[in-house]
Amino acid sequence: MTGMTSSARPLLNRRLAEFGTTIFAEMSALALSTGAINLGQGFPDTDGPEEVREAAVRALRDGRGNQYPPGPGIPELRTAVAAHQQRRYSLSFDPDTEVLVTAGATEAIAAALLALLEPGDEVIAFEPYYDSYAACIAIAGGRRVPVTLRADEGAGHFRLDLDELRDAVTDRTRLLLINTPHNPTGTVLTRAELAAIAELAVERDLLVVTDEVYEHLVFDDAEHVPLATFPGMRERTVTIGSAGKTYSFTGWKVGWVTASPELVTAVRSAKQYLTYVSAGPFQYAVAEALALPESYFTAFRDDMLAKRDLLSAGLEEAGFRVFRPSGTYFVTTDIRPLGETDGFTFCRALPERAGVVAIPNAVFYDHREEGAPFVRFAFCKRTEVLQEAAKRLGAAFQTRSGRPRPVGQGGPVRSTRSRRTA
């Protein structure tokens, strides 16, 4: 008899064996056990607009969405998504055939990759990447090919090397997985960069999945431009959006896909065997949220911009090298000015050291050494929480002379449960 018995064979599918427990679970547990402020996981500590929450309550009370909603999503939400894309980007989508509602953007990514990949297909993704990308590519049997966004210290942000991207494409490349605004670096791809990506996709006949969940969070002179607006891209691009990041209701898990009828049909074929449907009453609320006036989006962006600057200034004062993001609600820092080089060790010590939790960017890299000195902080928290975090970090890493003090010199500044928590 050949092969291993059930008891001898590992229980976890080999495609997932490399992933283990997410870093977010580990760091959130550290936050709880130490009473630290959690700037690791990207969720707000306040709810979104009251009128949107009340729309969900009305839907529940009126019996709308309490049973299975339609497989593609309720008509009201699909119509609202199509109207949003038309109003903002002049992209026209048929709500009945070109819009699909999903259980957040994470399911949209999973369904798209499961639908569009065959075992052995190569997927090019920018590293550092959102952690579900690697797992979803693996589940689909694909092979991920990372293209690294590299820190430009002079410019203060991360850059895409277009030559490196072109060189990564082979005859086995099936799909480009694009994320802009980019988590975790905060990079927003420029029109010129997007035009080059579009030309490459058309030239090599590649499918593209674009994760645009932070589309409403762009700062300074940055501009979000959907890749689907470029010549030749409308028919080959699956665009993913989400309500969680824009309206601060991350627990509702309402996302969507817009694409050609053929692509939506393919993605739906996979999606229907994942959750089938989800978030019935919340779909009605998000349909109303998408119709909020422009003043909401402006105020939301301005609030996050002020919080970005508040936390970035505090991190700089504490001695971090800060890459101020052009988008998202994360700021990436370099810990080498603090005398540190290992983000994992640094982040595991940080809750006891400073009473703050962050995430080591290396978890988002295949090339771990590329991300080793970088650490990500979330600034989607209340102003007073960010002020306290900045205060703690400053106390932990500044000597009386104002120079940064490496971890281990001068003793830890221990957090206690009596301190404010995020």
Protein backbone atom coordinates (compact mmCIF):
# COMPACT_ATOMS: atom_id res chain seq x y z
CA MET A 1 0.00 0.00 0.00
CA THR A 2 1.41 3.37 -1.01
CA GLY A 3 0.88 6.83 0.37
CA MET A 4 0.44 8.12 3.88
CA THR A 5 -2.41 7.21 6.18
CA SER A 6 -4.72 9.94 7.39
CA SER A 7 -2.93 10.10 10.73
CA ALA A 8 0.52 10.38 9.12
CA ARG A 9 -0.40 12.99 6.54
CA PRO A 10 -0.41 16.66 7.65
CA LEU A 11 -3.94 17.90 8.22
CA LEU A 12 -3.44 21.26 6.52
CA ASN A 13 -3.49 21.40 2.73
CA ARG A 14 0.09 21.81 1.51
CA ARG A 15 -0.89 24.94 -0.44
CA LEU A 16 -1.69 26.70 2.83
CA ALA A 17 1.02 25.17 5.01
CA GLU A 18 3.39 28.12 4.58
CA PHE A 19 0.94 30.71 5.87
CA GLY A 20 0.02 29.72 9.43
CA THR A 21 -1.70 32.23 11.73
CA THR A 22 -1.78 35.79 10.46
CA ILE A 23 0.49 38.38 12.05
CA PHE A 24 -2.62 40.42 12.82
CA ALA A 25 -3.89 37.77 15.24
CA GLU A 26 -0.52 37.65 17.01
CA MET A 27 -0.20 41.40 17.33
CA SER A 28 -3.82 41.94 18.38
CA ALA A 29 -3.32 39.33 21.12
CA LEU A 30 -0.22 41.23 22.26
CA ALA A 31 -2.26 44.44 22.36
CA LEU A 32 -4.83 42.80 24.61
CA SER A 33 -2.31 41.14 26.91
CA THR A 34 -0.27 44.31 27.42
CA GLY A 35 -2.96 46.98 27.24
CA ALA A 36 -1.13 48.54 24.28
CA ILE A 37 -2.66 50.87 21.72
CA ASN A 38 -3.35 48.76 18.63
CA LEU A 39 -2.09 50.57 15.54
CA GLY A 40 -1.51 47.24 13.83
CA GLN A 41 -4.75 46.07 12.25
CA GLY A 42 -6.49 48.46 9.88
CA PHE A 43 -9.89 49.04 11.38
CA PRO A 44 -11.33 52.33 12.68
CA ASP A 45 -12.18 52.70 16.37
CA THR A 46 -15.35 54.67 15.62
CA ASP A 47 -18.38 53.84 13.48
CA GLY A 48 -19.14 55.44 10.15
CA PRO A 49 -21.98 57.84 9.25
CA GLU A 50 -25.05 57.65 11.47
CA GLU A 51 -27.40 57.80 8.49
CA VAL A 52 -25.77 54.73 6.97
CA ARG A 53 -26.03 52.77 10.22
CA GLU A 54 -29.68 53.77 10.51
CA ALA A 55 -30.27 52.59 6.94
CA ALA A 56 -29.11 49.14 8.03
CA VAL A 57 -31.44 49.26 11.05
CA ARG A 58 -34.38 50.20 8.79
CA ALA A 59 -33.59 47.33 6.45
CA LEU A 60 -33.54 44.89 9.37
CA ARG A 61 -36.82 46.17 10.79
CA ASP A 62 -38.52 46.24 7.38
CA GLY A 63 -37.49 42.65 6.69
CA ARG A 64 -35.29 43.58 3.75
CA GLY A 65 -32.30 41.27 3.41
CA ASN A 66 -33.09 39.08 6.41
CA GLN A 67 -33.39 36.13 4.04
CA TYR A 68 -31.04 35.21 1.19
CA PRO A 69 -30.50 38.20 -1.10
CA PRO A 70 -30.09 37.60 -4.85
CA GLY A 71 -26.86 35.84 -5.76
CA PRO A 72 -25.32 38.81 -7.63
CA GLY A 73 -26.38 41.25 -4.88
CA ILE A 74 -29.53 43.29 -4.38
CA PRO A 75 -30.49 45.40 -7.42
CA GLU A 76 -30.32 48.63 -5.38
CA LEU A 77 -26.67 48.10 -4.49
CA ARG A 78 -25.63 46.96 -7.95
CA THR A 79 -27.29 50.05 -9.39
CA ALA A 80 -25.56 52.27 -6.81
CA VAL A 81 -22.15 50.74 -7.60
CA ALA A 82 -22.66 51.31 -11.31
CA ALA A 83 -23.75 54.90 -10.69
CA HIS A 84 -20.67 55.49 -8.50
CA GLN A 85 -18.31 54.25 -11.23
CA GLN A 86 -20.07 56.36 -13.86
CA ARG A 87 -20.19 59.51 -11.74
CA ARG A 88 -16.58 59.38 -10.57
CA TYR A 89 -14.70 57.76 -13.42
CA SER A 90 -17.02 57.85 -16.46
CA LEU A 91 -16.98 54.05 -16.46
CA SER A 92 -20.29 52.62 -17.62
CA PHE A 93 -21.37 49.24 -16.20
CA ASP A 94 -24.64 47.34 -16.59
CA PRO A 95 -25.89 46.67 -13.02
CA ASP A 96 -27.45 43.39 -14.11
CA THR A 97 -24.50 41.83 -15.93
CA GLU A 98 -21.36 43.76 -14.96
CA VAL A 99 -21.62 44.19 -11.17
CA LEU A 100 -21.25 41.48 -8.52
CA VAL A 101 -21.60 41.99 -4.76
CA THR A 102 -19.18 40.00 -2.57
CA ALA A 103 -18.40 39.36 1.10
CA GLY A 104 -15.92 42.20 1.25
CA ALA A 105 -12.98 42.75 -1.05
CA THR A 106 -11.24 39.69 0.36
CA GLU A 107 -13.85 37.35 -1.10
CA ALA A 108 -13.78 39.29 -4.37
CA ILE A 109 -10.03 38.68 -4.61
CA ALA A 110 -10.40 35.00 -3.75
CA ALA A 111 -13.26 34.44 -6.19
CA ALA A 112 -11.47 36.27 -9.01
CA LEU A 113 -8.29 34.25 -8.59
CA LEU A 114 -10.11 30.93 -8.19
CA ALA A 115 -12.14 31.68 -11.30
CA LEU A 116 -9.38 32.95 -13.57
CA LEU A 117 -6.36 30.80 -12.70
CA GLU A 118 -5.38 27.28 -13.67
CA PRO A 119 -2.71 25.39 -11.70
CA GLY A 120 0.72 26.67 -12.66
CA ASP A 121 -0.42 30.06 -13.94
CA GLU A 122 1.81 32.90 -12.82
CA VAL A 123 0.40 35.95 -11.07
CA ILE A 124 2.47 39.11 -10.76
CA ALA A 125 1.79 41.10 -7.59
CA PHE A 126 3.56 44.07 -6.05
CA GLU A 127 5.34 43.29 -2.81
CA PRO A 128 4.77 44.18 -0.06
CA TYR A 129 1.25 42.84 -0.68
CA TYR A 130 -1.97 42.45 1.30
CA ASP A 131 -1.54 39.07 2.97
CA SER A 132 -4.58 37.37 1.44
CA TYR A 133 -3.12 37.74 -2.06
CA ALA A 134 -0.49 35.08 -1.51
CA ALA A 135 -2.92 32.69 0.17
CA CYS A 136 -5.57 33.09 -2.54
CA ILE A 137 -3.04 32.56 -5.33
CA ALA A 138 -1.86 29.41 -3.55
CA ILE A 139 -5.38 28.07 -3.05
CA ALA A 140 -6.04 28.58 -6.77
CA GLY A 141 -2.89 26.64 -7.62
CA GLY A 142 -1.16 29.65 -9.13
CA ARG A 143 2.41 30.78 -8.69
CA ARG A 144 3.03 34.26 -7.34
CA VAL A 145 5.75 36.38 -8.89
CA PRO A 146 6.54 39.41 -6.74
CA VAL A 147 7.68 42.73 -8.13
CA THR A 148 9.11 44.81 -5.31
CA LEU A 149 8.13 48.41 -4.61
CA ARG A 150 11.37 49.96 -3.36
CA ALA A 151 11.82 52.74 -0.85
CA ASP A 152 12.97 56.05 -2.30
CA GLU A 153 14.28 57.85 0.75
CA GLY A 154 14.85 61.08 -1.12
CA ALA A 155 11.29 61.24 -2.39
CA GLY A 156 9.87 59.84 0.84
CA HIS A 157 7.79 57.10 -0.75
CA PHE A 158 7.95 53.73 -2.49
CA ARG A 159 8.39 53.37 -6.26
CA LEU A 160 7.45 50.83 -8.90
CA ASP A 161 10.24 49.82 -11.30
CA LEU A 162 8.44 49.42 -14.62
CA ASP A 163 11.41 47.63 -16.18
CA GLU A 164 11.33 45.07 -13.37
CA LEU A 165 7.61 44.61 -13.98
CA ARG A 166 8.13 44.01 -17.70
CA ASP A 167 10.94 41.58 -17.04
CA ALA A 168 8.71 39.58 -14.67
CA VAL A 169 6.21 38.72 -17.42
CA THR A 170 6.76 35.30 -19.02
CA ASP A 171 4.79 33.00 -21.28
CA ARG A 172 3.26 31.53 -18.12
CA THR A 173 1.96 34.86 -16.81
CA ARG A 174 -1.83 34.86 -16.70
CA LEU A 175 -2.70 37.82 -14.54
CA LEU A 176 -1.49 41.07 -12.97
CA LEU A 177 -2.76 41.71 -9.44
CA ILE A 178 -2.61 45.48 -8.95
CA ASN A 179 -3.30 47.38 -5.74
CA THR A 180 -3.59 51.15 -5.82
CA PRO A 181 -3.79 53.01 -3.48
CA HIS A 182 -1.34 50.46 -2.16
CA ASN A 183 -1.45 48.72 1.21
CA PRO A 184 0.91 48.82 3.10
CA THR A 185 3.20 51.42 1.49
CA GLY A 186 0.59 54.09 0.73
CA THR A 187 1.83 54.39 -2.86
CA VAL A 188 -0.69 55.71 -5.39
CA LEU A 189 0.29 54.76 -8.93
CA THR A 190 0.51 57.72 -11.31
CA ARG A 191 -1.27 58.05 -14.63
CA ALA A 192 2.02 57.41 -16.41
CA GLU A 193 2.67 54.24 -14.41
CA LEU A 194 -0.87 52.99 -14.97
CA ALA A 195 -0.63 53.74 -18.70
CA ALA A 196 2.56 51.65 -18.88
CA ILE A 197 0.88 48.79 -17.00
CA ALA A 198 -2.09 48.97 -19.36
CA GLU A 199 0.16 48.87 -22.43
CA LEU A 200 1.97 45.84 -21.02
CA ALA A 201 -1.30 44.03 -20.27
CA VAL A 202 -2.62 44.64 -23.78
CA GLU A 203 0.68 43.76 -25.43
CA ARG A 204 1.00 40.46 -23.55
CA ASP A 205 -2.75 39.73 -23.46
CA LEU A 206 -2.91 39.58 -19.67
CA LEU A 207 -5.89 39.67 -17.36
CA VAL A 208 -5.77 42.23 -14.57
CA VAL A 209 -7.37 42.27 -11.13
CA THR A 210 -7.23 45.66 -9.43
CA ASP A 211 -7.82 46.13 -5.72
CA GLU A 212 -9.03 49.72 -5.33
CA VAL A 213 -10.59 49.60 -1.86
CA TYR A 214 -8.78 52.78 -0.76
CA GLU A 215 -9.97 54.76 -3.80
CA HIS A 216 -11.44 57.53 -1.61
CA LEU A 217 -8.36 57.90 0.56
CA VAL A 218 -5.78 59.77 -1.52
CA PHE A 219 -3.85 62.75 -0.21
CA ASP A 220 -1.90 65.80 -1.33
CA ASP A 221 -1.48 65.82 -5.12
CA ALA A 222 -2.20 62.12 -5.61
CA GLU A 223 -5.10 61.05 -7.82
CA HIS A 224 -6.80 57.68 -7.99
CA VAL A 225 -7.33 56.56 -11.58
CA PRO A 226 -8.95 53.16 -12.20
CA LEU A 227 -6.91 50.98 -14.54
CA ALA A 228 -10.10 50.06 -16.38
CA THR A 229 -10.25 53.60 -17.81
CA PHE A 230 -7.16 53.06 -19.99
CA PRO A 231 -7.35 51.92 -23.63
CA GLY A 232 -7.84 48.19 -23.99
CA MET A 233 -8.40 47.61 -20.27
CA ARG A 234 -12.20 47.71 -19.88
CA GLU A 235 -12.59 44.17 -21.24
CA ARG A 236 -9.66 42.58 -19.38
CA THR A 237 -9.88 44.17 -15.92
CA VAL A 238 -11.70 43.01 -12.79
CA THR A 239 -12.05 46.06 -10.53
CA ILE A 240 -12.65 45.47 -6.82
CA GLY A 241 -14.20 47.99 -4.43
CA SER A 242 -15.38 47.88 -0.83
CA ALA A 243 -17.58 49.75 1.62
CA GLY A 244 -15.55 48.87 4.70
CA LYS A 245 -12.66 51.28 4.18
CA THR A 246 -14.71 54.17 2.82
CA TYR A 247 -17.54 54.18 5.35
CA SER A 248 -15.78 52.73 8.43
CA PHE A 249 -18.03 49.68 8.70
CA THR A 250 -15.39 47.02 8.19
CA GLY A 251 -17.44 44.36 10.01
CA TRP A 252 -20.23 44.49 7.45
CA LYS A 253 -18.01 42.90 4.78
CA VAL A 254 -19.64 44.38 1.69
CA GLY A 255 -17.50 44.49 -1.43
CA TRP A 256 -18.08 44.38 -5.17
CA VAL A 257 -16.63 43.57 -8.56
CA THR A 258 -17.15 45.54 -11.75
CA ALA A 259 -16.04 44.00 -15.04
CA SER A 260 -17.25 42.81 -18.43
CA PRO A 261 -20.16 40.31 -18.45
CA GLU A 262 -17.77 37.47 -19.28
CA LEU A 263 -15.44 38.26 -16.39
CA VAL A 264 -18.28 38.82 -13.91
CA THR A 265 -19.83 35.49 -14.92
CA ALA A 266 -16.50 33.76 -14.32
CA VAL A 267 -15.97 35.38 -10.91
CA ARG A 268 -19.55 34.67 -9.89
CA SER A 269 -19.11 31.00 -10.80
CA ALA A 270 -16.46 30.76 -8.07
CA LYS A 271 -18.09 33.19 -5.62
CA GLN A 272 -21.37 31.26 -5.48
CA TYR A 273 -19.59 28.31 -3.89
CA LEU A 274 -17.77 30.42 -1.31
CA THR A 275 -20.33 32.45 0.66
CA TYR A 276 -23.14 32.22 -1.93
CA VAL A 277 -24.57 35.46 -0.49
CA SER A 278 -23.90 37.65 2.54
CA ALA A 279 -24.69 40.87 4.41
CA GLY A 280 -28.31 41.17 3.20
CA PRO A 281 -29.52 44.17 5.26
CA PHE A 282 -26.12 45.86 5.00
CA GLN A 283 -26.34 45.82 1.22
CA TYR A 284 -29.32 48.19 1.40
CA ALA A 285 -27.39 50.50 3.71
CA VAL A 286 -24.31 50.56 1.47
CA ALA A 287 -26.52 51.40 -1.52
CA GLU A 288 -27.54 54.55 0.35
CA ALA A 289 -23.95 55.22 1.44
CA LEU A 290 -22.71 55.28 -2.14
CA ALA A 291 -25.13 58.13 -2.83
CA LEU A 292 -23.84 60.34 0.01
CA PRO A 293 -22.93 63.88 -1.09
CA GLU A 294 -19.38 64.77 -2.02
CA SER A 295 -19.05 66.64 1.26
CA TYR A 296 -18.91 63.30 3.11
CA PHE A 297 -15.98 62.02 1.04
CA THR A 298 -14.14 65.33 1.36
CA ALA A 299 -14.58 65.45 5.14
CA PHE A 300 -13.54 61.79 5.48
CA ARG A 301 -10.38 62.38 3.45
CA ASP A 302 -9.54 65.59 5.33
CA ASP A 303 -9.95 63.84 8.67
CA MET A 304 -7.63 61.01 7.64
CA LEU A 305 -5.10 63.46 6.23
CA ALA A 306 -4.94 65.28 9.57
CA LYS A 307 -4.48 61.96 11.36
CA ARG A 308 -1.78 60.91 8.91
CA ASP A 309 0.14 64.08 9.61
CA LEU A 310 -0.36 63.82 13.37
CA LEU A 311 0.99 60.27 13.61
CA SER A 312 3.72 60.85 11.03
CA ALA A 313 5.01 63.85 12.99
CA GLY A 314 5.00 61.84 16.21
CA LEU A 315 6.90 58.99 14.58
CA GLU A 316 9.48 61.39 13.14
CA GLU A 317 9.90 63.03 16.56
CA ALA A 318 10.53 59.58 18.05
CA GLY A 319 13.30 58.94 15.52
CA PHE A 320 11.63 56.78 12.86
CA ARG A 321 12.20 57.49 9.18
CA VAL A 322 8.67 58.04 7.90
CA PHE A 323 7.29 57.46 4.41
CA ARG A 324 4.19 59.65 4.41
CA PRO A 325 1.57 57.80 2.36
CA SER A 326 -0.16 59.27 -0.66
CA GLY A 327 -3.13 57.02 0.04
CA THR A 328 -4.70 54.44 2.43
CA TYR A 329 -4.67 54.84 6.22
CA PHE A 330 -1.31 53.23 6.91
CA VAL A 331 2.11 54.81 7.33
CA THR A 332 5.29 52.80 6.74
CA THR A 333 8.39 53.59 8.77
CA ASP A 334 12.05 52.58 8.65
CA ILE A 335 13.42 51.51 12.04
CA ARG A 336 17.11 51.64 11.11
CA PRO A 337 17.54 55.20 12.45
CA LEU A 338 16.54 53.71 15.82
CA GLY A 339 19.43 51.25 15.58
CA GLU A 340 17.10 48.37 14.65
CA THR A 341 17.01 46.16 11.55
CA ASP A 342 14.54 43.35 12.31
CA GLY A 343 10.91 44.41 12.13
CA PHE A 344 9.62 41.16 13.67
CA THR A 345 11.77 41.48 16.77
CA PHE A 346 11.01 45.18 16.99
CA CYS A 347 7.22 44.76 16.76
CA ARG A 348 7.13 41.88 19.23
CA ALA A 349 8.99 44.03 21.77
CA LEU A 350 7.13 47.26 21.04
CA PRO A 351 3.99 46.64 23.18
CA GLU A 352 6.10 46.22 26.33
CA ARG A 353 8.61 48.78 25.22
CA ALA A 354 6.23 51.59 24.29
CA GLY A 355 2.65 50.44 24.83
CA VAL A 356 1.95 50.50 21.07
CA VAL A 357 1.35 47.72 18.54
CA ALA A 358 2.52 47.87 14.90
CA ILE A 359 2.98 45.34 12.09
CA PRO A 360 6.31 44.24 10.58
CA ASN A 361 6.13 44.81 6.83
CA ALA A 362 8.27 41.74 6.16
CA VAL A 363 5.16 39.56 6.47
CA PHE A 364 3.96 41.16 3.23
CA TYR A 365 7.08 40.17 1.27
CA ASP A 366 8.31 36.99 -0.41
CA HIS A 367 11.77 38.55 -0.19
CA ARG A 368 11.69 38.99 3.58
CA GLU A 369 15.05 40.77 3.64
CA GLU A 370 13.59 43.57 1.50
CA GLY A 371 10.95 44.32 4.11
CA ALA A 372 12.98 43.59 7.25
CA PRO A 373 13.54 47.19 8.44
CA PHE A 374 10.03 48.47 7.70
CA VAL A 375 7.14 48.70 10.16
CA ARG A 376 3.54 49.75 9.47
CA PHE A 377 1.26 51.82 11.71
CA ALA A 378 -2.48 52.43 11.15
CA PHE A 379 -3.81 55.95 11.69
CA CYS A 380 -7.56 55.23 11.31
CA LYS A 381 -8.04 55.86 15.03
CA ARG A 382 -9.42 58.65 17.19
CA THR A 383 -7.24 61.74 17.42
CA GLU A 384 -6.68 61.34 21.16
CA VAL A 385 -5.55 57.73 20.64
CA LEU A 386 -2.99 58.81 18.03
CA GLN A 387 -1.78 61.61 20.30
CA GLU A 388 -1.27 59.14 23.14
CA ALA A 389 0.51 56.69 20.83
CA ALA A 390 2.86 59.42 19.63
CA LYS A 391 3.53 60.43 23.23
CA ARG A 392 4.37 56.86 24.23
CA LEU A 393 6.64 56.32 21.24
CA GLY A 394 8.46 59.56 21.93
CA ALA A 395 9.00 58.59 25.57
CA ALA A 396 10.26 55.15 24.60
CA PHE A 397 12.73 56.12 21.91
CA GLN A 398 14.09 59.51 22.84
CA THR A 399 16.91 60.14 25.31
CA ARG A 400 17.19 63.46 27.12
CA SER A 401 19.52 64.65 24.37
CA GLY A 402 16.80 63.91 21.84
CA ARG A 403 18.65 61.09 20.10
CA PRO A 404 16.88 57.79 19.44
CA ARG A 405 17.59 54.99 21.92
CA PRO A 406 17.61 51.41 20.54
CA VAL A 407 15.42 48.78 22.13
CA GLY A 408 17.20 47.26 25.12
CA GLN A 409 19.08 50.41 26.14
CA GLY A 410 17.75 52.18 29.18
CA GLY A 411 15.15 49.54 30.06
CA PRO A 412 11.62 49.06 28.79
CA VAL A 413 8.76 51.45 29.23
CA ARG A 414 6.09 48.95 30.22
CA SER A 415 2.45 49.41 29.33
CA THR A 416 -0.32 48.63 31.77
CA ARG A 417 -4.00 47.94 31.42
CA SER A 418 -4.73 51.29 33.04
CA ARG A 419 -3.44 53.03 29.93
CA ARG A 420 -5.82 54.02 27.16
CA THR A 421 -6.30 51.26 24.61
CA ALA A 422 -7.22 51.51 20.97
